[in-house]
Coordinates of C-alpha atoms in Angstrom, one line a residue:
X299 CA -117.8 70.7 -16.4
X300 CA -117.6 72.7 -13.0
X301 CA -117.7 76.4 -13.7
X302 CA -113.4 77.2 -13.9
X303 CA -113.6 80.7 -12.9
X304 CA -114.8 79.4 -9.2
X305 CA -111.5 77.3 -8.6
X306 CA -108.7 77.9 -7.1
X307 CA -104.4 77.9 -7.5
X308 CA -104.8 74.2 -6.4
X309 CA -107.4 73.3 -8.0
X310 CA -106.7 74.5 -11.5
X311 CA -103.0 73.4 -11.1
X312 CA -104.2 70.2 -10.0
X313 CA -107.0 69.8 -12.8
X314 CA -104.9 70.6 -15.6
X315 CA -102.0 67.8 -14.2
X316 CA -104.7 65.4 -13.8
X317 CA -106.5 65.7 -17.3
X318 CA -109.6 66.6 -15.7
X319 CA -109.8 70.1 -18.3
X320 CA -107.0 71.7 -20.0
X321 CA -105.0 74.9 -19.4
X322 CA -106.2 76.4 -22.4
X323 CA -110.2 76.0 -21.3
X324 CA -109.4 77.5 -18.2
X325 CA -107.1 80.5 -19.7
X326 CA -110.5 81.4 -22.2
X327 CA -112.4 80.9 -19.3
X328 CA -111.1 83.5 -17.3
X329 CA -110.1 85.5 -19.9
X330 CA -113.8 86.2 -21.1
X331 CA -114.8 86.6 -16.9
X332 CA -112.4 89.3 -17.0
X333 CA -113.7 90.7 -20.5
X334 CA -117.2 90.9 -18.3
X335 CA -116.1 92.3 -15.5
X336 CA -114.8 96.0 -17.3
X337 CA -116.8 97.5 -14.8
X338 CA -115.0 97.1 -11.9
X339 CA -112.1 98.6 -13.7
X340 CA -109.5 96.1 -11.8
X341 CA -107.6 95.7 -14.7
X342 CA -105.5 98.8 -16.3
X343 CA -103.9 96.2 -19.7
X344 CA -105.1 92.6 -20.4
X345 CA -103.5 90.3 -21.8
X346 CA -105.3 87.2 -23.0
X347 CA -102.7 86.3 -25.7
X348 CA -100.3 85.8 -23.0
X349 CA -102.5 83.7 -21.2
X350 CA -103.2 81.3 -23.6
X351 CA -99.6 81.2 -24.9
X352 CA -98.6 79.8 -21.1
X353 CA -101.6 77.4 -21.1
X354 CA -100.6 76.1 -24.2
X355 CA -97.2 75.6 -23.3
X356 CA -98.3 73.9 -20.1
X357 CA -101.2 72.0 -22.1
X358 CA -97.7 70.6 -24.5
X359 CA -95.9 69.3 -22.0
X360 CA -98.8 67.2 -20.3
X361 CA -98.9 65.5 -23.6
X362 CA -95.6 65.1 -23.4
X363 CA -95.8 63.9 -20.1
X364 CA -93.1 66.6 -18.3
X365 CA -93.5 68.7 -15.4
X366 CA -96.0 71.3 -15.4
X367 CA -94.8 73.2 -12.3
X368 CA -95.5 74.6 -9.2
X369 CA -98.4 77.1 -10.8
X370 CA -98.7 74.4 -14.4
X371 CA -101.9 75.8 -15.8
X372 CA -102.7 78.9 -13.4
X373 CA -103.8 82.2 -14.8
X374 CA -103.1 84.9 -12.7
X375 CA -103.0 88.7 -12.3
X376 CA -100.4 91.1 -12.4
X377 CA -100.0 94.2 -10.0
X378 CA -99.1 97.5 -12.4
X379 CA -96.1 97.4 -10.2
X380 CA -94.2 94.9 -12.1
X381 CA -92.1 95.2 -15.0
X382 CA -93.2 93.0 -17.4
X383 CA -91.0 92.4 -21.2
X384 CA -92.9 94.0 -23.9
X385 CA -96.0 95.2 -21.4
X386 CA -97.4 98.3 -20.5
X387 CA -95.7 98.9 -16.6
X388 CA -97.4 101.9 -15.2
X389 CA -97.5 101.7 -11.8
X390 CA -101.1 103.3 -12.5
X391 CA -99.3 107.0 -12.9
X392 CA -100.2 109.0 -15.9
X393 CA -95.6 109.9 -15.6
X394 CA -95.5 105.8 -17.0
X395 CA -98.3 106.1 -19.4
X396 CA -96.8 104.3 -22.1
X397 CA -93.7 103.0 -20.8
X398 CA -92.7 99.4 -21.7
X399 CA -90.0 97.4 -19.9
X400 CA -87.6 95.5 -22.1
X401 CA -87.0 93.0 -19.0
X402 CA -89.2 91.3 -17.1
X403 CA -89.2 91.1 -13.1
X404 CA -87.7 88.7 -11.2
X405 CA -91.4 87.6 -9.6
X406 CA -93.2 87.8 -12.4
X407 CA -90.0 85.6 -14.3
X408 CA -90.6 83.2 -11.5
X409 CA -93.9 82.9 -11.6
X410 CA -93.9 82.5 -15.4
X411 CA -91.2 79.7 -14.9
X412 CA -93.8 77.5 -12.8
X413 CA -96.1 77.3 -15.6
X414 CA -98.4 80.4 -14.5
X415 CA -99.8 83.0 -17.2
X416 CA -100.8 86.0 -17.2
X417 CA -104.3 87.9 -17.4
X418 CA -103.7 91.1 -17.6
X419 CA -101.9 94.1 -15.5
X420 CA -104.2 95.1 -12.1
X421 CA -105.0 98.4 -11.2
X422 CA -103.5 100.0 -8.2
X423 CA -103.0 103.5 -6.0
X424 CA -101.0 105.6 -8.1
X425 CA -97.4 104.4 -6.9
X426 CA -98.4 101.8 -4.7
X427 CA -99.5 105.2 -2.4
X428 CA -102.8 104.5 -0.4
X429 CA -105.7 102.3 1.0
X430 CA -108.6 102.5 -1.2
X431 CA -107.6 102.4 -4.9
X432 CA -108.9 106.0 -5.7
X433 CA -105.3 107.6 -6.5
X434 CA -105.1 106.0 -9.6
X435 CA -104.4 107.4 -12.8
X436 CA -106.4 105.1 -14.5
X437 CA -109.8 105.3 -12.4
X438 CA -110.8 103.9 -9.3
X439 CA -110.9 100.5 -8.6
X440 CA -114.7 98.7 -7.4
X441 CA -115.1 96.1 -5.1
X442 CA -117.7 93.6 -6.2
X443 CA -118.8 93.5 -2.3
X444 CA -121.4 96.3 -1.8
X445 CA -123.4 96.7 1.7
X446 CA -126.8 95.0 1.8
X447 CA -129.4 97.2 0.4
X448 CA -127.2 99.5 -0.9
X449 CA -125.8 100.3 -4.4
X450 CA -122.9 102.6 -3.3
X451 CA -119.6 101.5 -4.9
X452 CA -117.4 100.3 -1.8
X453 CA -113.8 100.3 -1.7
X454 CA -111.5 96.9 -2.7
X455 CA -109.0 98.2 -0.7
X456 CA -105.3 99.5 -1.7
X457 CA -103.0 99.5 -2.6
X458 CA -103.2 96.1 -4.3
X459 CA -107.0 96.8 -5.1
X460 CA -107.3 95.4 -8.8
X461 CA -105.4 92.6 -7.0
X462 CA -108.0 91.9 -4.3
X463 CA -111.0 93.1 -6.7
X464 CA -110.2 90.4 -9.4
X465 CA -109.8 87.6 -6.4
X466 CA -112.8 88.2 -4.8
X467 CA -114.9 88.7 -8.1
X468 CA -113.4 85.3 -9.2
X469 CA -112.1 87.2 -12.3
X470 CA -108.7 85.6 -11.7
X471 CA -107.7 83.2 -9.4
X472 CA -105.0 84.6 -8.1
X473 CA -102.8 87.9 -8.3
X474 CA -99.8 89.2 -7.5
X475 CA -99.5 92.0 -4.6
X476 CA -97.0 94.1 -3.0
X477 CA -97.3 95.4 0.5
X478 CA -95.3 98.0 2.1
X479 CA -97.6 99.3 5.2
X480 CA -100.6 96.4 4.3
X481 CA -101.3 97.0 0.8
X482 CA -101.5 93.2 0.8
X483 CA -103.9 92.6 3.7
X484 CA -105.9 95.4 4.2
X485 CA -107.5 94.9 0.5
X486 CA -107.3 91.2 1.4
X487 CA -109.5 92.3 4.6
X488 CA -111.7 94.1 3.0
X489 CA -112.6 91.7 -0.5
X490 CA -113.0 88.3 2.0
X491 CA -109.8 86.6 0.2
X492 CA -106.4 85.4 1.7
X493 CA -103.1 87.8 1.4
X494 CA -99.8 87.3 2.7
X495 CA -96.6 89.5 3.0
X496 CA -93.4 87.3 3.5
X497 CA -90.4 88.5 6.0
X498 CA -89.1 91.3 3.8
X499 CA -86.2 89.5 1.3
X500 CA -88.0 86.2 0.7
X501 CA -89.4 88.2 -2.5
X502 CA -87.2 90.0 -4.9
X503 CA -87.5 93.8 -5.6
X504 CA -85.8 93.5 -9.0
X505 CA -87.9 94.8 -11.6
X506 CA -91.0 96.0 -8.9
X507 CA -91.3 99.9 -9.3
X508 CA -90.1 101.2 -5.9
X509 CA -92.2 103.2 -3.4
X510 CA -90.5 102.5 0.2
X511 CA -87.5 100.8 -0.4
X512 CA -86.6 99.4 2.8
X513 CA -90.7 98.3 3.5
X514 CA -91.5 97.2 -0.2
X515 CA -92.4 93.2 -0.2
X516 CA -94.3 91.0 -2.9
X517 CA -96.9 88.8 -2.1
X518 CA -99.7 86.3 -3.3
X519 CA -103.2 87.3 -2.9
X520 CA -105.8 84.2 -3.2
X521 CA -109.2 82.7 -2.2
X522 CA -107.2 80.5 0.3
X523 CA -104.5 80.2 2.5
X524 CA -103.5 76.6 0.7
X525 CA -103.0 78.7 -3.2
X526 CA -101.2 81.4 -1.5
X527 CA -98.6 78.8 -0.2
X528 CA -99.0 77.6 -3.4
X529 CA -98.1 81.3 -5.2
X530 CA -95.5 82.4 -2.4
X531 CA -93.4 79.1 -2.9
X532 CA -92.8 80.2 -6.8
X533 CA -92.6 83.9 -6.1
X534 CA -90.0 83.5 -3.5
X535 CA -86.1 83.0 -3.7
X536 CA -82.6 84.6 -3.5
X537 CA -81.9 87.1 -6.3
X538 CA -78.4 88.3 -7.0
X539 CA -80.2 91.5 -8.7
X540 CA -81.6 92.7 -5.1
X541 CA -79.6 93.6 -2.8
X542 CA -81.7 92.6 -0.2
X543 CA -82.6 89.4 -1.1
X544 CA -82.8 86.8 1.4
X545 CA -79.8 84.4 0.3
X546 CA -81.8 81.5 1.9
X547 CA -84.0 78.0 0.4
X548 CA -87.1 78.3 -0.1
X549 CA -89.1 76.2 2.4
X550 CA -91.6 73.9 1.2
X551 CA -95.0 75.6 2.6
X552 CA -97.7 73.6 0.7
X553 CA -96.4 70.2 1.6
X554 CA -95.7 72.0 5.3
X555 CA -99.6 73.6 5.7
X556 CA -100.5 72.1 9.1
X557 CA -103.9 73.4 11.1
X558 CA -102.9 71.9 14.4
X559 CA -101.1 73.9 16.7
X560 CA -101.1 72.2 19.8
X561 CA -97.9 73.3 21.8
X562 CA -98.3 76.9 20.3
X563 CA -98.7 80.0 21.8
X564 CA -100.7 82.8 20.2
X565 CA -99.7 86.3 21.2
X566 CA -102.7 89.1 21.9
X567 CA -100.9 92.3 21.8
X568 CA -103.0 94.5 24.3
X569 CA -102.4 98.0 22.4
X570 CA -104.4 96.4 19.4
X571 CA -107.5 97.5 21.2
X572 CA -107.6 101.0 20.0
X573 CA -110.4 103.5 20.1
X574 CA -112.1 103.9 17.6
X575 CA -112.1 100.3 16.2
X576 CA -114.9 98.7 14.9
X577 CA -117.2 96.9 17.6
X578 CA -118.0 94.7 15.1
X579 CA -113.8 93.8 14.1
X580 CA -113.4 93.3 18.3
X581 CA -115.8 90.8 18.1
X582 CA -114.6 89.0 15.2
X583 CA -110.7 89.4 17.2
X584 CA -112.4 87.5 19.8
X585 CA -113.6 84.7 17.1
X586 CA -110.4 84.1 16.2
X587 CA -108.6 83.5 19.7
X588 CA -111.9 80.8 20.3
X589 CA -110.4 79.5 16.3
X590 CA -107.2 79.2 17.3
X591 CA -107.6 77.9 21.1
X592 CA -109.7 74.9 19.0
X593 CA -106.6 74.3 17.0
X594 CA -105.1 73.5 20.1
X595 CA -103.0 76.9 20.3
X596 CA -102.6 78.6 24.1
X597 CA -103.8 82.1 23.8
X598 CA -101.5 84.5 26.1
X599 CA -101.9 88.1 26.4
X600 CA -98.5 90.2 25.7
X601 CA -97.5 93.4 25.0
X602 CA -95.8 95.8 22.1
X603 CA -95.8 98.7 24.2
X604 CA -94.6 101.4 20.9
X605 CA -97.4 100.6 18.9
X606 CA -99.2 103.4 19.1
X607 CA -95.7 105.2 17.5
X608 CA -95.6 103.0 14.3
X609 CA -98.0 104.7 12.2
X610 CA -96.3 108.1 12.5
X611 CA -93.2 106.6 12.1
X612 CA -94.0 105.0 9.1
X613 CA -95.6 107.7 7.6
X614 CA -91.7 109.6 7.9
X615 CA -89.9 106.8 6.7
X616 CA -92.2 105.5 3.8
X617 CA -92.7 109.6 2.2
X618 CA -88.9 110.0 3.2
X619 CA -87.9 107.4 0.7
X620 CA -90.7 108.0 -1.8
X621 CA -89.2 111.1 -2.4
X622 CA -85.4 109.8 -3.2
X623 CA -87.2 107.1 -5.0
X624 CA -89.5 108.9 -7.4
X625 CA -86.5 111.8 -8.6
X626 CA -85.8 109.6 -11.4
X627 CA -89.1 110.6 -12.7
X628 CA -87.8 113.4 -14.2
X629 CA -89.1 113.9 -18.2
X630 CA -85.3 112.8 -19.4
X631 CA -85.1 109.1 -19.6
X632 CA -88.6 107.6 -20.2
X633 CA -91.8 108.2 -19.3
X634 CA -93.9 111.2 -19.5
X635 CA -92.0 114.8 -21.2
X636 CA -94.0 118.0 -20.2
X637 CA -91.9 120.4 -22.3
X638 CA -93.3 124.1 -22.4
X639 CA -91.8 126.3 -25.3
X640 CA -88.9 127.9 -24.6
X641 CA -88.7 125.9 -21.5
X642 CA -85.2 124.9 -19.6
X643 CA -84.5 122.0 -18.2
X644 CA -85.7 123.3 -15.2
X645 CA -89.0 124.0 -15.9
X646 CA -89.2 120.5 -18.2
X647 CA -88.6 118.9 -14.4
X648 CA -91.8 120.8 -12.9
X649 CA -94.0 120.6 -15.7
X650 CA -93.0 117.1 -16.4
X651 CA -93.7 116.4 -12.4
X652 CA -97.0 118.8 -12.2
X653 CA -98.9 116.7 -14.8
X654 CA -97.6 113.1 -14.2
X655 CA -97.7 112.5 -10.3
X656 CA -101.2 112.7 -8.8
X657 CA -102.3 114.6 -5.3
X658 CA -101.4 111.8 -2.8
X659 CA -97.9 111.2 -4.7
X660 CA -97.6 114.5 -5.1
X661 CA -98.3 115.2 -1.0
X662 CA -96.0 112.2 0.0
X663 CA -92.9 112.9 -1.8
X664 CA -93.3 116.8 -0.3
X665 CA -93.4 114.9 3.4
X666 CA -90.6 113.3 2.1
X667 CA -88.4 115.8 1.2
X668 CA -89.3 118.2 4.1
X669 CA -88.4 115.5 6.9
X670 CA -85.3 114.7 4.8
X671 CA -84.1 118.6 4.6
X672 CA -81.0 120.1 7.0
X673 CA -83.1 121.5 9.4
X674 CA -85.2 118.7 9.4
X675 CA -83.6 115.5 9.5
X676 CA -82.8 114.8 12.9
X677 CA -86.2 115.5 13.8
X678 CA -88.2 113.9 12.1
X679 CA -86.2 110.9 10.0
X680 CA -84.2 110.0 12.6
X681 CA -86.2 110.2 15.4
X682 CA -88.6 108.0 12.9
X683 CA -85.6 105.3 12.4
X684 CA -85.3 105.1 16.1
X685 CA -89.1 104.5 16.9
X686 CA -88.6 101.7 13.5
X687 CA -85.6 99.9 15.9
X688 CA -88.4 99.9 18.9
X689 CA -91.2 98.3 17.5
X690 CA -88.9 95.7 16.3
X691 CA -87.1 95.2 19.5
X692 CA -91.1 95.3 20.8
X693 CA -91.9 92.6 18.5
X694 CA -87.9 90.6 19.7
X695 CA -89.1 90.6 23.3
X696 CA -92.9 88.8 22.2
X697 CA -91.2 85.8 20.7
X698 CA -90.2 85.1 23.8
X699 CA -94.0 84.7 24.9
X700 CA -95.4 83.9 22.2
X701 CA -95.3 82.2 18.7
X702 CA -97.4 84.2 16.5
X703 CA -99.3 87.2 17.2
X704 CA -103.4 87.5 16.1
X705 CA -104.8 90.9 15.3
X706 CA -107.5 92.7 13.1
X707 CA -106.1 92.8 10.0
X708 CA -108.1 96.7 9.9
X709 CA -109.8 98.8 11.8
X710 CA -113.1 98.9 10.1
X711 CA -115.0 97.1 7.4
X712 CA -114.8 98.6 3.3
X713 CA -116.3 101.9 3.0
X714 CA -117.4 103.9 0.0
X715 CA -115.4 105.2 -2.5
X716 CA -114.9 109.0 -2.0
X717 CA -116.4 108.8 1.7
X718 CA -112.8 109.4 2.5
X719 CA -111.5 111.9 0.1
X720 CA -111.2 114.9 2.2
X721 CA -109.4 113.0 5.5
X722 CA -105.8 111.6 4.4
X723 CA -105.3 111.3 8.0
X724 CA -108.4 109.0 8.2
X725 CA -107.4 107.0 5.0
X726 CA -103.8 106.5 6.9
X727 CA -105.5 105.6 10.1
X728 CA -106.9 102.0 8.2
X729 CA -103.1 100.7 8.2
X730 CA -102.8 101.2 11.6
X731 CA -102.3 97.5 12.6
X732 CA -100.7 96.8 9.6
X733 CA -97.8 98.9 9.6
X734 CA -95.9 97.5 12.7
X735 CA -95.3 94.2 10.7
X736 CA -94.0 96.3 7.6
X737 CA -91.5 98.0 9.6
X738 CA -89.8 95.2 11.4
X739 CA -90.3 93.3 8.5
X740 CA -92.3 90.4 9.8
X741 CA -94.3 87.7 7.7
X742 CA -98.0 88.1 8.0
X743 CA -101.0 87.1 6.6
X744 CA -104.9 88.5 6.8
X745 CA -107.2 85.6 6.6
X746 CA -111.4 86.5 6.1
X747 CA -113.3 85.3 9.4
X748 CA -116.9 86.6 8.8
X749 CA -119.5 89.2 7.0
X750 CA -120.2 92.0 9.6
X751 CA -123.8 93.4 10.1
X752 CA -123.8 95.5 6.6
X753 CA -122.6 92.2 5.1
X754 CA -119.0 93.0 4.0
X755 CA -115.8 90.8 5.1
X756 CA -113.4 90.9 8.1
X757 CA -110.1 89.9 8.1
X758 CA -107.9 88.2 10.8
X759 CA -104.3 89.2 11.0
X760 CA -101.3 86.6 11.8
X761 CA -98.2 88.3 12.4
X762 CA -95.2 85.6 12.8
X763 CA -91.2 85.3 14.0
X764 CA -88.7 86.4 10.7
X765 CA -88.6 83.7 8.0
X766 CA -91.5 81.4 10.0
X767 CA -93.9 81.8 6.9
X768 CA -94.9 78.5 7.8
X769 CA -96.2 79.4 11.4
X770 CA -98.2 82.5 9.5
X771 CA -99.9 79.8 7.5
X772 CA -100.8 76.9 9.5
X773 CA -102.6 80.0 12.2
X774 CA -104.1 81.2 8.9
X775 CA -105.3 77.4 8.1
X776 CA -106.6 76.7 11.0
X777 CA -108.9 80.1 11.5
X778 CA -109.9 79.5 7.5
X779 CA -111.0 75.7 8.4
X780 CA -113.3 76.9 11.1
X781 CA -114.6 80.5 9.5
X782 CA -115.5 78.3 6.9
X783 CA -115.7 81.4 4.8
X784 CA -117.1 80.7 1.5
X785 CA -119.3 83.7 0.8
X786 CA -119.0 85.1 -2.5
X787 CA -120.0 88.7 -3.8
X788 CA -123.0 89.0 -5.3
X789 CA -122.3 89.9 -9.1
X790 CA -123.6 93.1 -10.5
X791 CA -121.0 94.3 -12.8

């Protein structure tokens, strides 16, 4: 039998409908890769039990000859991000140590209800809050990529690194992801998997611990653009329960993947090419047009002149709603109680606060509340809101040029866990062509194009029109069917 950890969301789904192996035989399969693989420390809770409950529900009605679903068979990983019934949720904070939702989110419900089961909960940057999975209560994730002739630990990534770690290690075949500045892409970038964040909406919030309200989207992260259709197809759909839930069908992506795009135009946005950015990603940029002008695509130059705006704008509005967001964190109603003798309630706050949020949380949600205080506010929020209304009007005038936009995904290749530790502004700087999407709430998708000279993946970004998931795919197909990117990490752990 072919070794089940190396397939994919299709591939398993399509095994298990065709009696080619069963759902349980791939569920113990991965569950004792992921009972190996301790050492990357991707996972904060597993949960085999749960994985083999699904496949044997999906393995009893193949006998009975019903529908398996969308994702019949599939064990995946879930981001600590989402509440799941009667499972440790801890966003990876030492504050939700311990707490265990009595409902279950709407994604992972969804997900569930296509037949998929789950391998465990995947570590994450404490709060969904940076890009290289060190902020962690839990410990930092590792990437199972390391640099040729080196043994340094490199980053997977964040703030969905256990996500991209388990992908790329083949540990699970797929995993959940949330993105809110490229915390779906930028790990996708840097582990050589696929990772796409819908138009904000098509995903529902319910039951996904908040970070940036307004910027916070769920995603599938996979080996190929084909399973994350797959994945985003049962993740996706209108949810009373969110208020900002698209109220809109979900389109049928799989059946829709396409890799020609004759009659397309891809946009080149000319402020991409920043200093400071990897010789080594330019040259893979320039791959990609050559990929896509094969697919029959017309490559045309354009322009998003507020670019270089975005990342300081974000980095207002994102800590500016942390900050509302993370009050209920408080010691009173769950969670983590830091009560001193003879404290007040007061002081239960602080203490509670002190020893449950990390540095990073810690340093965004005082951003947050400083740019949100009287004297403040116009400043630096608004003025932040306006520049937001900008880059999407940037992005409003492009369309008219252009069908889809191709970018690097990041600015640079992985780098080593703790190289960055002292530079926050450095560690933001890697979501620099990320975070435009994020704040005008655009599908796209990173998509691995090549090893660079250290041999570590690259990522190409698609960035699409609102609700054109499709477009963001088929680019995505038809760069992944002429990287031909198949290399896998070479195991260590």
């Amino acid at each position: 039998m072919t070794d089940l950890t190396n397939l994919g969301v299709k591939a398993i789904r399509d095994g298990v409908t065709g009696g080619d192996f069963t759902a349980r035989e791939v569920a113990e399969a991965f569950n004792a890769a992921v009972a190996e693989a301790a050492d990357l420390n991707a996972f904060i809770v597993t949960t085999p039990d749960h994985a083999l409950a699904a496949a044997d529900t999906v393995d009893a009605k193949r006998a009975k000859g019903e529908h398996l679903g969308a994702m019949g068979g599939v064990p995946i990983g879930m981001k600590d991000l989402f509440a799941t019934k009667g499972v440790q949720t801890t966003a990876a904070s030492h504050i939700l140590e311990g707490f265990t939702p009595q409902y279950e989110s709407t994604v992972s419900q969804n997900l569930w209800d296509a037949g998929a089961g789950m391998l465990g909960k995947l570590n994450l940057d404490q709060f969904a809050m940076g890009s290289s999975n060190e902020t962690s209560y839990f410990g930092n994730v590792a990437s199972p990529w390391k640099k040729d002739g080196a043994n340094a630990a490199m980053s997977p990534g964040g703030s969905s690194g256990g996500s991209s770690s388990a992908v790329a290690a083949r540990i699970a075949p797929a995993a959940t992801g949330t993105d809110t500045g490229g915390s779906i892409r930028q790990p996708a970038a840097f582990t050589g998997i696929c990772g796409i964040k819908p138009t904000y909406g098509r995903c529902s919030r319910w039951g996904v611990v908040a970070f940036a309200s307004s910027l916070d989207q769920a995603g599938p992260m996979a080996r190929s653009v084909e399973d994350c259709a797959i994945m985003l197809e049962a993740m996706a759909g209108f949810d009373p329960k969110d208020a900002t839930s698209l109220q809109m069908d979900v389109p049928a992506w799989e059946a829709g993947l396409n890799a020609d795009l004759k009659g397309k135009k891809i946009g080149i946005p000319k402020e991409y090419r920043m200093d400071g950015t990897d010789e080594e990603i330019l040259k893979s940029w320039e791959q990609g047009k050559e990929w896509l002008r094969d697919a029959g695509a017309e490559i045309v130059d354009i322009s998003l002149p507020h670019t270089k705006y975005a990342l300081p704008a974000y980095y207002i509005i994102a800590p500016a709603e942390a900050s509302s967001n993370l009050a209920r964190y408080d010691g009173v109603r769950y969670g983590l109680r830091d009560l001193p003798e003879g404290a007040g309630l007061q002081d239960m706050y602080a203490a509670t606060r002190a020893a449950g949020f990390g540095d990073e949380v810690k340093r965004r949600v005082l951003i947050g509340t400083y740019v949100l205080s009287a004297g403040f506010y116009d400043a630096y929020y608004t003025q932040a809101q306006k520049i937001r209304t900008l880059v999407a009007q940037d992005f409003e005038k492009a369309w008219a040029q252009c069908d889809a936009i191709l970018a690097p995904t990041t600015p640079t290749a992985s780098f080593p866990l703790g190289s960055l530790d002292a530079d926050p502004l450095t560690m933001y700087l890697n979501d620099v062509f990320a975070v435009p999407a994020s704040l005008a709430g655009l599908p796209a998708m990173s998509v691995p194009a090549m090893l660079n000279g250290d041999g570590l993946p690259l990522g190409l970004q698609i960035v699409g029109k609102p609700f054109d998931e499709q477009g963001v795919l088929n680019a995505g197909l038809a760069i992944q069917q002429r990287a031909g990117f198949d290399t896998q990490p070479e195991k260590w752990w």
